[in-house]
Amino acid sequence: MDKEIIAMLLAGGQGSRLYALTEKLAKPAVPFGGKYRIIDFPLSNCVNSGIDTVGVLTQYQPLVLNEYIGNGQPWDLDRLYGGVHVLPPYQKAAGSDWYKGTANAICQNISFIERYNPEYVIILSGDQICKQDYADFLRFHKEKNAEFSVAVMEVPWEEASRFGLMVADDNDRITEFQEKPKEPKSNLASMGIYIFNWDILKQYLLEDDADPNSENDFGNNIIPNLLRDNRRMYAYHFDGYWKDVGTISSLWEANMEILEPEKSGIDLFDENWKIYSRTAGYPGHQIFETGRVINSMITDGCHVKGTVDHSILFSGVYVEEGAEVRDAVVMGNTIIKKGAKVSHCIIAEGAVIEEDAVVGQMPTEENKGVATVASKVVVGKKAKVGPNAMVRENVKDGEEVC
Amino acid sequence: MDKEIIAMLLAGGQGSRLYALTEKLAKPAVPFGGKYRIIDFPLSNCVNSGIDTVGVLTQYQPLVLNEYIGNGQPWDLDRLYGGVHVLPPYQKAAGSDWYKGTANAICQNISFIERYNPEYVIILSGDQICKQDYADFLRFHKEKNAEFSVAVMEVPWEEASRFGLMVADDNDRITEFQEKPKEPKSNLASMGIYIFNWDILKQYLLEDDADPNSENDFGNNIIPNLLRDNRRMYAYHFDGYWKDVGTISSLWEANMEILEPEKSGIDLFDENWKIYSRTAGYPGHQIFETGRVINSMITDGCHVKGTVDHSILFSGVYVEEGAEVRDAVVMGNTIIKKGAKVSHCIIAEGAVIEEDAVVGQMPTEENKGVATVASKVVVGKKAKVGPNAMVRENVKDGEEVC
Amino acid sequence: MLDNNMSTLGIIFPNTYDKTMSELTSNRSIASLPFASRYRVIDFMLSNMVNAGISNVSIIVKRNYHSLLDHLGNGREWDLARKKGGLNIVPPFSRDDVQVYNGRVQGLTSILGFLRSQKEEYVVMSDAFYATTMDIQKLVETHVSTNAYMTCVYKRYKLSANALTIPQEKGDPYYSYELDGDRITGMQINPKTEDYLNLAMNITVMKRTDLIQAVSDAYVAGQTHFGRDVIMPKLATERILGYEVTDYVAVIDGVKEYFDENMKLLNEQNADALFGGNRVHTKIRDDNPTRYTDTAFAKNVMAADGCVIEGKVENCILFRGVHIKKGAVVRNCVLMQDTVVGEGAVLEYVITDKNVTVSPNQDLSGTNIFPALVPKGKTV
Amino acid sequence: MLDNNMSTLGIIFPNTYDKTMSELTSNRSIASLPFASRYRVIDFMLSNMVNAGISNVSIIVKRNYHSLLDHLGNGREWDLARKKGGLNIVPPFSRDDVQVYNGRVQGLTSILGFLRSQKEEYVVMSDAFYATTMDIQKLVETHVSTNAYMTCVYKRYKLSANALTIPQEKGDPYYSYELDGDRITGMQINPKTEDYLNLAMNITVMKRTDLIQAVSDAYVAGQTHFGRDVIMPKLATERILGYEVTDYVAVIDGVKEYFDENMKLLNEQNADALFGGNRVHTKIRDDNPTRYTDTAFAKNVMAADGCVIEGKVENCILFRGVHIKKGAVVRNCVLMQDTVVGEGAVLEYVITDKNVTVSPNQDLSGTNIFPALVPKGKTV
């Protein structure tokens, strides 16, 4: 059965700037928002937009991601024709290659795409928090009779030079592309989300693949080539919530922003645009006599006997009596013991913060650092983890890590 | 939930001796027996033996195999805990590697195995046609209090030097291993199916992984190391039907043998040991006024107007009036046109044998070759494909290929 | 959501006309009758809906639905095992006051709450007493583009002998349409003509909101039959259009018709017409390919996987798992799943239901007009 | 197959004791009653069976089963969406002669054919009016090792006020056992003592073949109740053993008992005792985490995902999707799914059923003894 559009989701990134969190985990599998992983956003966007066929291109530490995606059932992507498929690199009779760049990852999977004979292919990124209606994007693409469209966000002019920028005319037609230019001619930043006519994409992928000097990258190679040939390229304006969570501080920020949906615009409680996830299956959370919770999100399986303020507890977190959790992102099954103080930080899954330990500190003028504790790390009794620390090994009792 | 035993299925092989069939297909995905693929046998054996967790190690051309395995539902392997999982090679923070040998493939997936904390791991091979009760094998392993067991077949002494041989004492304890020896001390050939205690397997995998000179292979490295350390190693005798289908002629033979289950012992009609497969979903086959079928297996979707004798038609094969198909294995959706003669051969999926073409010949004293036509190849009108030919490109009208 | 102005939900009534062939429907609905070697009748309309992009289908069951439940399972084989929508089987009651609905209006009344909570704009309703691979998407597109209140599908058709002779009080009414151009201007209930007529297929497209209104009104007025009580009174005031189906349609409304419609598929043109379009999905059974031994002789046969043919078989439809033993001769028969024909038995013009065993050397024959019927599970 | 001498199939009767709390079971079975913030009562026994390795479970439904069907779906969440075995929901009739079964014997009679065709050696039968995470595997192992004809589970228990006062003719009988060592030597029907007794949990293990024989015999003799008509007469002749369950058991046999058993879980020891063992599976709803705003105050609360707490909540069990708005005060309440408590409302000792809306500034209170109950979907 032919598909009008299928999605290819780039999920191969190592996410090196999230190192403590992505040592054994592909970036799209990083937990987010209490019960989600980053990849839930593009997958849920797909299914909410009516796209029922998604190829997920993986190559770095995919085990957790593969297991998480599984048969796609949580996203209603377990379809007889289509559905979600994980696409790792593989060996061919003629040799074998890892994915060299974003374009190469797609190029190596042309036969997957052709199975569905789509008119359009949407290229998605697995490291953004964003609720976006791709159907509206496609409508724009069709209305413009485009061959290529890219979703763009207006960014403040002073920050523009940090982005890949699209220069477009009044009719949204793209005339120029600037990759992190010193002197920006536009403030329309590419979100890295593209719709291609499949015939055009295929043609440029094959051309690019034949070029030994290419980096096989969409931004550096494919888009410049399209511009060179004066293709019909359009910029689609998106003005909803969008966040690249490629750094510890942006990941922390994005988590904090879901605590204030009215302000930030990222509302997980929207019945019309649900974000789906694979559920851990714990009983309801419990707040006991001594527990105090305000301004926070608490997930199934948590036990709260201490204070939780402006924080997110993922499923199965224990906060013991007298412990204080503030401005913190605490991932699943972490235990915060009596008297421990956990502030302005990200604590990964299954960590143990022993009694009276201190992790992070509330930001000051000089130091706004987000402390990070990696998965399964034990921070010993009365140990101290400073606001700029990224802790990947156990911290001994009483030890201080800056 | 812990599992008593999980299976790891080696499905990475290119199967270069089946070249025309495996150019774009991993060997375990090669069609077999009318509606199966080779991998259906180990997968069905697992589920019939009560093993509900299977890791499938792939690396060569896995797209068709991945799609075919999908969520594992046809084999009842879509389990909430366990089920079938495809395990391709991947990149780690410390670097990336293709699977170097059979042992390395398992070694790179230790974290997958540990998720189920099994007592035993059974290593299976994806290129054998065999109905085997792994539960009986496990019973043997437990009764012997073994650390390692290998399934062995008695082979004729004169052929023994073609195999890896296990020398065992009266109590089935293995004392020596000979890889294709000139002077065999045993006629017990290893089937390449092993049960390990997981703690032992892990220990030897890690040791092997640390050895830069190792080929990381079970036969060449792990088993010799176990012998060196005088581990409790036992040989489990299997005397059912078993066939390594690594060559065109053995693949053809195995197909022919299912036509005579009473003689060969490979009975696909056994209700107590079903072989499961993913079904193509065609309507019932039809035999028309001019069709004649004897001694054959015909699958859904076939249309027969010619003669089919001692052959296997996979789903959706058309045999036109006057065409003759004898001693042939004809894979799905192939069309054999009027007057064509197809004998003693394997024709892969979606081939077209044009009118009056001749493919293969009935074996003679001098020539018992099995002709092979690759997937989607067109053999032109009155063209001739000789009994030893392996055709990978279209054959023009009237052309002869030897 | 993708721009889809024609989002549609499906409703199937699996029991309509059960009574026209009670010999075969004593423990199943007409919809779950095996047909064409591998399918159940409902597979066709259900697949048509799915192939048209409908992913929300309700089956309003009335009686004898255990076999239908078993066949449909969770709808996975039709890609209807969905989180949103999917297959919704509506049992005949959900309260203590057990009652079976009588007519489409009551059946629909039981799902009014469900209908109100759905989001699809259109509804396609259908019975399941025919096998066809008609294009439902085209039907809905036509309905939308003609801006009709309701579009009703009909087939130019000569009534079967069974339909002409069956007493009117037995079973559900059938209808024919009178047309003025596209518009349906009149309807007849149970017409008894031997000429071609515009036989109502009881496939109806309308807006969901219109359906809810019409059913609510009819129910309050104590009415039961959708054709007689809903469509007919509206013919004058609403634009109700006819839509002729020109695809191959096997109408199954009697035992002989069931037999004939199976047999017609031995003709390649008919089989290709029925199966040449979209794929028909059905329950998977994990049968192996059919085996013909060296003593087999087969001519003009349609057979599903899982059969073993050791004897002679001619002009037959064989369902999954049929075994015809050595020396048996089977001609002009429809043998349902897992029928076993013993050595030396001779069958002519016979329909065997599921799991029938014919003893060795047994002779059994019906005629072209009255095929003999062996009920489910019997040994003869 | 793996060496499993204890292969077992499960049967659950979801309607037993429905009538003890008809206020909450007017449109559902007792088994589908929401419990412990996130579950339905049946989740516990179904998960126990699955966790014991049972992958073939039949649910013999009797009435009001639409919500149960909806909850269980195809059994996927319990890993019972299987090709072989899996979840088998048996509707109350499958023929035209509609009748609802009355007692376990009749219910089992309707699946005798199914039971005969299965391969498992043992059968565990259970009701679903209690929540426990008892180890079914250990139960079956004990049954096998003691070589008993039948093993019956009991709990040392004091009857609830409701059980003591409910008229005998209303609802299903309950039983207590008299024991001599392990052996059950006597049974009482509907005992009315305030002392501890050996309350029959109606969880029974026996060989499949013995069950088939016993049910066939009882049915032929026109008997209905498994306890009274099957177990009691056999006590003298067969080895029927008692098995005491010492795990945490929440017995739900009345509205007040329902309320109390929910509340007991606010005690951490009780919650850990119930949830400390094997995982309890339930239907997935895709709720987001529960949000506490800056105006929230919560103490002694068990709450599932999907709630929004803006007001004050104390000593409460909140099911998925509950919304407590600003200024509302909710104490000692059980609020089922999607209850909305308006701004400034005050609730004390209230049970709200699903989809209840409490208007702003509304006061509502019951008492410890008679919690007020707001029926499903109501706005108050």
PDB file of N, CA, C and O in Angstrom, chain B residues 247-262:
ATOM      1  N   THR B 247      24.534 -24.462   0.811  1.00  0.00           N
ATOM      2  CA  THR B 247      24.853 -24.470  -0.618  1.00  0.00           C
ATOM      3  C   THR B 247      23.560 -24.606  -1.415  1.00  0.00           C
ATOM      4  O   THR B 247      22.532 -25.037  -0.896  1.00  0.00           O
ATOM      5  N   ILE B 248      23.656 -24.219  -2.674  1.00  0.00           N
ATOM      6  CA  ILE B 248      22.489 -24.324  -3.550  1.00  0.00           C
ATOM      7  C   ILE B 248      21.979 -25.762  -3.573  1.00  0.00           C
ATOM      8  O   ILE B 248      20.775 -26.005  -3.455  1.00  0.00           O
ATOM      9  N   SER B 249      22.902 -26.731  -3.675  1.00  0.00           N
ATOM     10  CA  SER B 249      22.412 -28.092  -3.825  1.00  0.00           C
ATOM     11  C   SER B 249      21.806 -28.602  -2.522  1.00  0.00           C
ATOM     12  O   SER B 249      20.792 -29.303  -2.537  1.00  0.00           O
ATOM     13  N   SER B 250      22.362 -28.214  -1.364  1.00  0.00           N
ATOM     14  CA  SER B 250      21.750 -28.701  -0.123  1.00  0.00           C
ATOM     15  C   SER B 250      20.420 -28.001   0.118  1.00  0.00           C
ATOM     16  O   SER B 250      19.484 -28.587   0.651  1.00  0.00           O
ATOM     17  N   LEU B 251      20.315 -26.752  -0.310  1.00  0.00           N
ATOM     18  CA  LEU B 251      19.046 -26.038  -0.170  1.00  0.00           C
ATOM     19  C   LEU B 251      17.975 -26.681  -1.048  1.00  0.00           C
ATOM     20  O   LEU B 251      16.836 -26.888  -0.645  1.00  0.00           O
ATOM     21  N   TRP B 252      18.379 -27.035  -2.265  1.00  0.00           N
ATOM     22  CA  TRP B 252      17.447 -27.692  -3.184  1.00  0.00           C
ATOM     23  C   TRP B 252      17.027 -29.048  -2.623  1.00  0.00           C
ATOM     24  O   TRP B 252      15.845 -29.380  -2.555  1.00  0.00           O
ATOM     25  N   GLU B 253      17.998 -29.791  -2.160  1.00  0.00           N
ATOM     26  CA  GLU B 253      17.719 -31.111  -1.584  1.00  0.00           C
ATOM     27  C   GLU B 253      16.736 -31.043  -0.419  1.00  0.00           C
ATOM     28  O   GLU B 253      15.789 -31.810  -0.345  1.00  0.00           O
ATOM     29  N   ALA B 254      16.990 -30.089   0.477  1.00  0.00           N
ATOM     30  CA  ALA B 254      16.127 -29.976   1.659  1.00  0.00           C
ATOM     31  C   ALA B 254      14.699 -29.662   1.234  1.00  0.00           C
ATOM     32  O   ALA B 254      13.735 -30.181   1.795  1.00  0.00           O
ATOM     33  N   ASN B 255      14.553 -28.808   0.219  1.00  0.00           N
ATOM     34  CA  ASN B 255      13.211 -28.527  -0.290  1.00  0.00           C
ATOM     35  C   ASN B 255      12.563 -29.792  -0.840  1.00  0.00           C
ATOM     36  O   ASN B 255      11.386 -30.067  -0.576  1.00  0.00           O
ATOM     37  N   MET B 256      13.320 -30.556  -1.612  1.00  0.00           N
ATOM     38  CA  MET B 256      12.762 -31.778  -2.199  1.00  0.00           C
ATOM     39  C   MET B 256      12.374 -32.770  -1.102  1.00  0.00           C
ATOM     40  O   MET B 256      11.388 -33.488  -1.216  1.00  0.00           O
ATOM     41  N   GLU B 257      13.161 -32.771  -0.033  1.00  0.00           N
ATOM     42  CA  GLU B 257      12.889 -33.752   1.016  1.00  0.00           C
ATOM     43  C   GLU B 257      11.569 -33.508   1.742  1.00  0.00           C
ATOM     44  O   GLU B 257      10.958 -34.442   2.248  1.00  0.00           O
ATOM     45  N   ILE B 258      11.122 -32.253   1.769  1.00  0.00           N
ATOM     46  CA  ILE B 258       9.824 -32.054   2.433  1.00  0.00           C
ATOM     47  C   ILE B 258       8.680 -32.588   1.589  1.00  0.00           C
ATOM     48  O   ILE B 258       7.568 -32.741   2.076  1.00  0.00           O
ATOM     49  N   LEU B 259       8.944 -32.903   0.306  1.00  0.00           N
ATOM     50  CA  LEU B 259       7.901 -33.527  -0.521  1.00  0.00           C
ATOM     51  C   LEU B 259       7.693 -34.985  -0.124  1.00  0.00           C
ATOM     52  O   LEU B 259       6.666 -35.575  -0.459  1.00  0.00           O
ATOM     53  N   GLU B 260       8.668 -35.546   0.535  1.00  0.00           N
ATOM     54  CA  GLU B 260       8.527 -36.937   0.952  1.00  0.00           C
ATOM     55  C   GLU B 260       8.786 -37.089   2.444  1.00  0.00           C
ATOM     56  O   GLU B 260       9.756 -37.711   2.863  1.00  0.00           O
ATOM     57  N   PRO B 261       7.919 -36.515   3.239  1.00  0.00           N
ATOM     58  CA  PRO B 261       8.143 -36.510   4.693  1.00  0.00           C
ATOM     59  C   PRO B 261       8.281 -37.927   5.248  1.00  0.00           C
ATOM     60  O   PRO B 261       9.030 -38.150   6.196  1.00  0.00           O
ATOM     61  N   GLU B 262       7.552 -38.862   4.668  1.00  0.00           N
ATOM     62  CA  GLU B 262       7.588 -40.233   5.182  1.00  0.00           C
ATOM     63  C   GLU B 262       9.005 -40.794   5.072  1.00  0.00           C
ATOM     64  O   GLU B 262       9.441 -41.581   5.913  1.00  0.00           O
TER      65      GLU B 262
END
